[in-house]
Tab-separated table of C-alpha atoms and ligand atoms in Angstrom:
chain	number	residue	atom	x	y	z
A	1041	MET	CA	19.351	-8.080	-77.529
A	1042	THR	CA	18.452	-8.789	-73.905
A	1043	LEU	CA	21.593	-9.491	-71.874
A	1044	LEU	CA	20.089	-9.773	-68.376
A	1045	LYS	CA	16.602	-10.894	-67.379
A	1046	VAL	CA	15.716	-10.994	-63.699
A	1047	GLU	CA	12.357	-12.637	-63.058
A	1048	ASP	CA	10.364	-12.638	-59.864
A	1049	LEU	CA	13.514	-12.437	-57.674
A	1050	THR	CA	12.799	-12.727	-53.981
A	1051	ILE	CA	15.566	-12.705	-51.362
A	1052	ALA	CA	14.891	-13.307	-47.667
A	1053	PHE	CA	17.351	-13.468	-44.768
A	1054	LYS	CA	16.687	-15.412	-41.626
A	1055	SER	CA	17.647	-13.680	-38.388
A	1056	ARG	CA	16.954	-14.402	-34.709
A	1057	GLN	CA	14.232	-11.741	-34.768
A	1058	GLY	CA	12.497	-13.275	-37.820
A	1059	VAL	CA	12.655	-13.373	-41.600
A	1060	VAL	CA	13.579	-10.173	-43.473
A	1061	LYS	CA	12.439	-9.931	-47.083
A	1062	ALA	CA	15.176	-7.776	-48.636
A	1063	VAL	CA	13.953	-8.130	-52.233
A	1064	ASP	CA	10.324	-8.836	-53.075
A	1065	HIS	CA	9.295	-10.274	-56.473
A	1066	LEU	CA	11.629	-8.068	-58.516
A	1067	SER	CA	11.699	-8.332	-62.308
A	1068	LEU	CA	13.821	-6.288	-64.706
A	1069	GLU	CA	15.572	-6.527	-68.048
A	1070	LEU	CA	18.739	-4.963	-69.453
A	1071	GLU	CA	19.693	-4.768	-73.109
A	1072	GLN	CA	23.270	-5.359	-74.319
A	1073	GLY	CA	25.047	-1.966	-74.450
A	1074	SER	CA	22.498	-0.088	-72.329
A	1075	SER	CA	22.483	1.187	-68.774
A	1076	LEU	CA	19.996	0.919	-65.955
A	1077	GLY	CA	19.946	2.899	-62.724
A	1078	ILE	CA	18.635	1.295	-59.555
A	1079	VAL	CA	17.718	4.042	-57.112
A	1080	GLY	CA	16.572	3.994	-53.522
A	1081	GLU	CA	17.404	4.804	-49.935
A	1082	SER	CA	19.496	2.503	-47.696
A	1083	GLY	CA	17.580	-0.694	-47.063
A	1084	SER	CA	15.604	-0.508	-50.326
A	1085	GLY	CA	17.183	-3.753	-51.560
A	1086	LYS	CA	19.227	-2.287	-54.416
A	1087	SER	CA	22.621	-3.561	-53.218
A	1088	VAL	CA	21.249	-6.985	-52.264
A	1089	THR	CA	19.855	-7.299	-55.798
A	1090	SER	CA	23.275	-6.584	-57.296
A	1091	LEU	CA	25.048	-8.992	-54.957
A	1092	SER	CA	22.633	-11.741	-55.985
A	1093	ILE	CA	23.432	-11.097	-59.685
A	1094	MET	CA	27.113	-11.493	-58.749
A	1095	GLY	CA	26.325	-14.790	-56.986
A	1096	LEU	CA	27.722	-13.436	-53.726
A	1097	LEU	CA	24.774	-14.256	-51.462
A	1098	GLN	CA	24.813	-18.054	-51.561
A	1099	ASN	CA	26.751	-18.273	-48.310
A	1100	ALA	CA	24.924	-15.429	-46.603
A	1101	ASN	CA	22.033	-17.386	-45.074
A	1102	ALA	CA	19.846	-16.044	-47.873
A	1103	ASP	CA	16.779	-17.767	-49.278
A	1104	ILE	CA	16.687	-16.831	-52.994
A	1105	THR	CA	13.931	-17.673	-55.449
A	1106	GLY	CA	13.237	-16.573	-59.024
A	1107	ASN	CA	15.550	-16.438	-62.038
A	1108	ILE	CA	18.579	-14.364	-62.953
A	1109	VAL	CA	19.375	-15.121	-66.605
A	1110	LEU	CA	22.570	-13.583	-67.922
A	1111	ASP	CA	23.369	-14.184	-71.571
A	1112	GLY	CA	21.093	-17.254	-71.595
A	1113	VAL	CA	22.477	-18.793	-68.379
A	1114	ASP	CA	20.387	-18.910	-65.194
A	1115	LEU	CA	22.910	-17.832	-62.557
A	1116	LEU	CA	20.813	-19.091	-59.636
A	1117	ARG	CA	21.095	-22.674	-60.926
A	1118	LEU	CA	24.927	-22.606	-61.132
A	1119	SER	CA	27.265	-24.209	-58.605
A	1120	GLN	CA	29.703	-21.952	-56.744
A	1121	LYS	CA	32.486	-23.317	-58.948
A	1122	ASP	CA	30.647	-22.453	-62.179
A	1123	MET	CA	29.638	-19.044	-60.822
A	1124	ARG	CA	33.337	-18.272	-60.212
A	1125	LYS	CA	33.962	-18.837	-63.941
A	1126	ILE	CA	31.272	-16.235	-64.805
A	1127	ARG	CA	32.208	-13.683	-62.139
A	1128	GLY	CA	34.925	-11.396	-63.494
A	1129	LYS	CA	34.375	-12.696	-67.030
A	1130	SER	CA	30.731	-12.084	-67.939
A	1131	VAL	CA	29.771	-9.924	-64.963
A	1132	SER	CA	31.943	-7.698	-62.764
A	1133	MET	CA	31.303	-5.262	-59.977
A	1134	ILE	CA	32.918	-2.089	-58.645
A	1135	PHE	CA	32.202	-0.650	-55.208
A	1136	GLN	CA	32.084	2.720	-53.501
A	1137	GLU	CA	35.490	2.554	-51.805
A	1138	PRO	CA	38.136	0.893	-54.023
A	1139	MET	CA	40.621	0.736	-51.150
A	1140	THR	CA	38.480	-1.942	-49.473
A	1141	SER	CA	38.449	-4.031	-52.695
A	1142	LEU	CA	42.052	-3.599	-53.868
A	1143	ASN	CA	44.784	-5.703	-52.293
A	1144	PRO	CA	47.227	-3.287	-50.560
A	1145	LEU	CA	50.069	-5.842	-50.859
A	1146	HIS	CA	50.006	-6.226	-54.662
A	1147	THR	CA	50.856	-3.694	-57.350
A	1148	CYS	CA	47.972	-2.330	-59.424
A	1149	GLY	CA	49.393	-3.969	-62.549
A	1150	LYS	CA	49.478	-7.387	-60.917
A	1151	GLN	CA	45.859	-6.984	-59.771
A	1152	ILE	CA	44.709	-6.224	-63.341
A	1153	MET	CA	46.678	-9.256	-64.646
A	1154	GLU	CA	45.027	-11.592	-62.120
A	1155	PRO	CA	41.547	-11.974	-63.711
A	1156	ILE	CA	43.156	-12.261	-67.170
A	1157	LEU	CA	45.325	-15.174	-66.013
A	1158	ILE	CA	42.424	-16.822	-64.165
A	1159	HIS	CA	39.877	-16.624	-66.981
A	1160	GLN	CA	42.068	-16.849	-70.097
A	1161	LYS	CA	44.126	-19.983	-69.568
A	1162	ASP	CA	45.913	-19.760	-72.921
A	1163	VAL	CA	47.317	-16.256	-72.238
A	1164	SER	CA	51.016	-16.106	-71.222
A	1165	LYS	CA	52.235	-13.926	-68.365
A	1166	GLN	CA	53.867	-11.534	-70.804
A	1167	ASP	CA	50.656	-11.216	-72.841
A	1168	ALA	CA	48.656	-10.649	-69.620
A	1169	ARG	CA	51.134	-7.916	-68.676
A	1170	ASN	CA	50.658	-6.245	-72.068
A	1171	MET	CA	46.883	-6.534	-71.761
A	1172	ALA	CA	46.966	-5.011	-68.263
A	1173	MET	CA	49.081	-2.141	-69.550
A	1174	GLU	CA	46.532	-1.597	-72.309
A	1175	MET	CA	43.745	-1.517	-69.705
A	1176	LEU	CA	45.638	1.161	-67.761
A	1177	ARG	CA	45.750	3.250	-70.928
A	1178	LEU	CA	42.065	2.566	-71.674
A	1179	VAL	CA	40.929	3.861	-68.242
A	1180	GLY	CA	43.063	6.979	-68.593
A	1181	ILE	CA	45.858	6.327	-66.092
A	1182	PRO	CA	48.762	8.650	-66.954
A	1183	SER	CA	52.281	7.141	-67.243
A	1184	PRO	CA	50.914	3.556	-67.266
A	1185	GLU	CA	54.440	1.966	-67.413
A	1186	GLN	CA	55.246	3.593	-64.065
A	1187	ARG	CA	51.797	3.218	-62.494
A	1188	PHE	CA	51.756	-0.516	-63.346
A	1189	HIS	CA	54.338	-1.056	-60.594
A	1190	GLU	CA	52.694	1.146	-57.972
A	1191	TYR	CA	50.559	0.047	-55.006
A	1192	PRO	CA	46.975	1.239	-54.338
A	1193	HIS	CA	48.083	3.562	-51.491
A	1194	GLN	CA	50.232	5.507	-53.977
A	1195	MET	CA	47.174	6.493	-56.011
A	1196	SER	CA	44.419	9.070	-55.467
A	1197	GLY	CA	40.772	7.996	-54.877
A	1198	GLY	CA	39.871	8.700	-58.506
A	1199	MET	CA	42.858	6.726	-59.812
A	1200	ARG	CA	42.013	3.790	-57.566
A	1201	GLN	CA	38.467	3.745	-58.965
A	1202	ARG	CA	39.985	3.748	-62.482
A	1203	ILE	CA	42.122	0.739	-61.465
A	1204	MET	CA	38.989	-1.030	-60.186
A	1205	ILE	CA	37.285	-0.389	-63.535
A	1206	ALA	CA	40.374	-1.742	-65.351
A	1207	ILE	CA	40.260	-4.955	-63.233
A	1208	ALA	CA	36.497	-5.291	-63.784
A	1209	LEU	CA	36.772	-4.921	-67.573
A	1210	ALA	CA	40.067	-6.792	-68.070
A	1211	CYS	CA	38.259	-9.897	-69.401
A	1212	HIS	CA	35.847	-7.985	-71.657
A	1213	THR	CA	32.947	-8.438	-69.245
A	1214	LYS	CA	29.493	-7.862	-70.743
A	1215	LEU	CA	27.842	-6.489	-67.596
A	1216	LEU	CA	29.366	-4.056	-65.129
A	1217	ILE	CA	27.574	-3.460	-61.848
A	1218	ALA	CA	28.638	-0.222	-60.192
A	1219	ASP	CA	27.525	0.178	-56.576
A	1220	GLU	CA	27.764	3.887	-55.638
A	1221	PRO	CA	31.065	4.150	-57.607
A	1222	THR	CA	31.402	7.911	-57.199
A	1223	THR	CA	29.933	8.553	-53.746
A	1224	ALA	CA	33.321	8.714	-51.999
A	1225	LEU	CA	34.876	10.994	-54.623
A	1226	ASP	CA	35.135	14.796	-55.035
A	1227	VAL	CA	32.559	16.256	-57.417
A	1228	THR	CA	35.043	16.970	-60.223
A	1229	ILE	CA	36.515	13.451	-59.975
A	1230	GLN	CA	32.966	12.013	-59.893
A	1231	ALA	CA	32.272	13.648	-63.271
A	1232	GLN	CA	35.508	12.212	-64.720
A	1233	ILE	CA	34.652	8.659	-63.582
A	1234	LEU	CA	31.112	8.957	-64.988
A	1235	ASP	CA	32.534	10.239	-68.307
A	1236	LEU	CA	34.959	7.319	-68.356
A	1237	MET	CA	32.192	4.786	-67.770
A	1238	THR	CA	30.035	6.365	-70.483
A	1239	SER	CA	32.888	6.201	-73.008
A	1240	LEU	CA	33.736	2.590	-72.077
A	1241	LYS	CA	30.064	1.656	-72.477
A	1242	LYS	CA	30.147	2.935	-76.055
A	1243	LYS	CA	33.588	1.535	-76.922
A	1244	ARG	CA	32.877	-1.957	-75.589
A	1245	ASN	CA	29.073	-2.216	-76.006
A	1246	LEU	CA	29.028	-2.651	-72.248
A	1247	SER	CA	25.837	-2.976	-70.205
A	1248	ILE	CA	25.900	-1.108	-66.886
A	1249	ILE	CA	23.776	-1.337	-63.774
A	1250	MET	CA	24.313	1.741	-61.659
A	1251	ILE	CA	23.278	1.297	-58.032
A	1252	THR	CA	22.901	4.702	-56.406
A	1253	HIS	CA	20.899	6.945	-54.096
A	1254	ASP	CA	21.916	9.891	-56.299
A	1255	LEU	CA	19.395	10.721	-59.043
A	1256	GLY	CA	21.949	13.121	-60.560
A	1257	VAL	CA	24.233	10.172	-61.354
A	1258	VAL	CA	21.333	8.326	-62.991
A	1259	LYS	CA	20.459	11.373	-65.107
A	1260	GLU	CA	24.061	11.518	-66.314
A	1261	MET	CA	24.524	7.835	-67.053
A	1262	CYS	CA	21.405	5.752	-67.490
A	1263	GLU	CA	18.791	5.257	-70.164
A	1264	LYS	CA	16.295	3.562	-67.851
A	1265	VAL	CA	15.722	3.636	-64.116
A	1266	VAL	CA	13.964	1.539	-61.516
A	1267	VAL	CA	13.113	3.115	-58.177
A	1268	MET	CA	13.077	0.716	-55.218
A	1269	TYR	CA	11.414	1.019	-51.836
A	1270	THR	CA	11.383	-1.665	-49.104
A	1271	GLY	CA	12.639	-4.371	-51.471
A	1272	GLN	CA	10.099	-3.657	-54.220
A	1273	ILE	CA	10.225	-1.783	-57.506
A	1274	VAL	CA	7.843	1.152	-57.170
A	1275	GLU	CA	8.554	2.760	-60.559
A	1276	LYS	CA	10.136	1.595	-63.831
A	1277	SER	CA	10.672	4.269	-66.422
A	1278	PRO	CA	12.924	5.777	-69.069
A	1279	THR	CA	15.241	8.141	-67.170
A	1280	GLU	CA	14.059	11.259	-68.965
A	1281	LEU	CA	10.432	10.745	-67.877
A	1282	VAL	CA	11.413	10.208	-64.245
A	1283	PHE	CA	12.795	13.752	-64.213
A	1284	THR	CA	10.063	15.448	-66.240
A	1285	ASP	CA	7.015	13.515	-65.001
A	1286	PRO	CA	7.702	11.293	-61.984
A	1287	LEU	CA	4.688	9.099	-61.180
A	1288	HIS	CA	5.098	7.397	-57.809
A	1289	PRO	CA	4.780	9.675	-54.744
A	1290	TYR	CA	8.108	8.296	-53.474
A	1291	THR	CA	9.887	9.175	-56.762
A	1292	GLN	CA	8.313	12.635	-56.568
A	1293	GLY	CA	9.635	12.959	-52.988
A	1294	LEU	CA	13.157	11.922	-54.024
A	1295	LEU	CA	13.173	14.552	-56.795
A	1296	ASN	CA	11.836	17.279	-54.484
A	1297	ALA	CA	14.635	16.534	-52.041
A	1298	ILE	CA	17.332	17.424	-54.617
A	1299	PRO	CA	18.742	20.948	-54.050
A	1300	LYS	CA	18.264	23.220	-57.037
A	1301	ILE	CA	20.524	26.220	-57.718
A	1302	SER	CA	17.544	28.343	-58.788
A	1303	ASN	CA	15.532	27.325	-55.724
A	1304	LYS	CA	14.821	30.483	-53.717
A	1305	VAL	CA	13.131	28.516	-50.930
A	1306	ASP	CA	15.485	28.061	-47.954
A	1307	ARG	CA	14.280	24.624	-46.874
A	1308	LEU	CA	14.464	21.448	-48.975
A	1309	GLU	CA	11.354	19.254	-49.152
A	1310	ALA	CA	12.229	16.081	-47.301
A	1311	ILE	CA	10.095	12.918	-47.497
A	1312	GLU	CA	8.290	12.758	-44.153
A	1313	GLY	CA	9.071	9.823	-41.852
A	1314	THR	CA	11.645	7.072	-42.275
A	1315	VAL	CA	11.984	3.771	-44.115
A	1316	PRO	CA	10.034	1.168	-42.079
A	1317	ASP	CA	11.723	-1.541	-40.046
A	1318	ALA	CA	12.102	-4.592	-42.300
A	1319	LEU	CA	10.899	-6.803	-39.413
A	1320	ASN	CA	7.852	-4.699	-38.859
A	1321	MET	CA	6.504	-3.670	-42.255
A	1322	PRO	CA	3.311	-1.635	-42.453
A	1323	SER	CA	0.187	-3.280	-43.864
A	1324	GLY	CA	-0.994	-2.482	-47.393
A	1325	CYS	CA	1.278	-0.186	-49.413
A	1326	SER	CA	4.603	-0.050	-47.548
A	1327	PHE	CA	4.904	3.660	-48.413
A	1328	HIS	CA	1.523	4.621	-46.911
A	1329	PRO	CA	2.855	5.974	-43.539
A	1330	ARG	CA	4.886	8.542	-45.520
A	1331	CYS	CA	2.495	9.222	-48.377
A	1332	LYS	CA	0.361	12.364	-48.515
A	1333	TYR	CA	-2.033	10.665	-50.950
A	1334	ALA	CA	-2.660	7.561	-48.810
A	1335	THR	CA	-6.262	6.362	-48.531
A	1336	GLU	CA	-7.922	3.661	-46.422
A	1337	LYS	CA	-7.415	1.237	-49.329
A	1338	CYS	CA	-3.660	1.934	-49.275
A	1339	LYS	CA	-3.528	0.935	-45.609
A	1340	LEU	CA	-5.209	-2.372	-46.267
A	1341	GLU	CA	-4.138	-3.523	-49.746
A	1342	ALA	CA	-0.675	-3.822	-51.302
A	1343	PRO	CA	-0.681	-2.271	-54.792
A	1344	PRO	CA	0.727	-4.298	-57.728
A	1345	LEU	CA	2.800	-2.673	-60.462
A	1346	PHE	CA	0.365	-0.954	-62.820
A	1347	LYS	CA	1.527	-0.809	-66.444
A	1348	GLN	CA	0.806	2.561	-68.076
A	1349	GLU	CA	-0.040	3.216	-71.710
A	1350	ASP	CA	3.452	4.637	-72.361
A	1351	GLY	CA	5.055	1.430	-71.016
A	1352	ARG	CA	6.037	2.784	-67.607
A	1353	GLU	CA	5.172	0.734	-64.529
A	1354	VAL	CA	4.224	2.154	-61.158
A	1355	ARG	CA	3.221	0.542	-57.862
A	1356	CYS	CA	0.486	2.892	-56.729
A	1357	PHE	CA	-3.317	2.753	-56.771
A	1358	ILE	CA	-3.458	6.249	-58.229
A	1359	TYR	CA	-2.247	4.755	-61.511
A	1360	ASP	CA	-4.621	1.807	-61.617
A	1361	VAL	CA	-5.454	1.991	-65.299
A	1362	THR	CA	-8.772	0.266	-64.762
A	1363	LYS	CA	-9.947	3.432	-62.923
A	1364	GLU	CA	-11.851	6.167	-64.710
A	1365	VAL	CA	-9.416	8.694	-66.245
A	1366	ASP	CA	-11.076	11.656	-64.463
A	1367	ASP	CA	-10.804	9.801	-61.171
A	1368	VAL	CA	-7.033	9.302	-61.672
A	1369	HIS	CA	-6.459	12.982	-62.449
A	1370	ALA	CA	-8.542	14.066	-59.458
A	1371	THR	CA	-6.410	11.945	-57.113
A	1372	LYS	CA	-3.106	12.998	-58.720
B	2488	SF4	FE1	0.568	6.472	-51.643
B	2488	SF4	FE2	-1.490	4.797	-51.770
B	2488	SF4	FE3	0.058	5.155	-53.883
B	2488	SF4	FE4	0.979	3.843	-51.769
B	2488	SF4	S1	-0.707	3.185	-53.120
B	2488	SF4	S2	2.059	5.364	-52.896
B	2488	SF4	S3	0.002	4.990	-50.103
B	2488	SF4	S4	-1.264	6.679	-52.907
């Protein structure tokens, strides 16, 4: 069953220098109980997309068009008041650095109780306390009776992220958006948090959107992936195929930039150039200044997403399925 359907989402910000299109005609779907990775460099639009699903851009001078339908409700048509009823109940978000999201003045237990008391009006304080304690156990906090009364600064980074997950899931949310949830953590703790999220996904039939620049995290966690560049999806694919047969030159570049233990070559292959200035986008394909396959056509025309026979979608003229097959292989 489809839980989330984003259709033709476009988000533009007005600034003194001009209008910046942060997200450009983005469409994606997420099934109940499945996980989707959104990958891209800084400025690709991945975090702005997630903030719009959370309804957190309405006051940010953003011009938003399209549809974001969660569980049959179009979130972009809701008032701020109605969106507050959905946020924390049907959709929740965790961020990279929990210390900036947790309230340093309240105990962790109280912060887990808060969304329960806000969204479940018929629950007593004592019941909310019991439910919060249960959440501490569920996310693997040791000695939950003691930790319930502790403050965020008394916990390690990994424990704080577990508390954030407990708060996010306290009201049995259907969709969890995780924005770089492990980037600030040590590698061993990263693996524990990813394991925790995978087990919670199974236990609660949870849908997860993982926003990350780290393809390793996507490989670990997600069934499908979209790769974003300059506000557009450039590749949509099952995760496995992105690693075995990446299509878009940008996706190929991201994979080549990952260090490999067996790699005997001293230098990593970086993607040449930098992400273009959002106020001064190149003509045609926005990746053409960095693409080794760019042609004159790429400089003049913007490619649409081309659907492939296996269902994958890729924004690159090389994969224009109307071309002769031999021609495609020759260019690839
Ligand atoms: Fe490269 Fe052209 Fe494909 Fe863009 S459309 S990614 S420039 S080959």
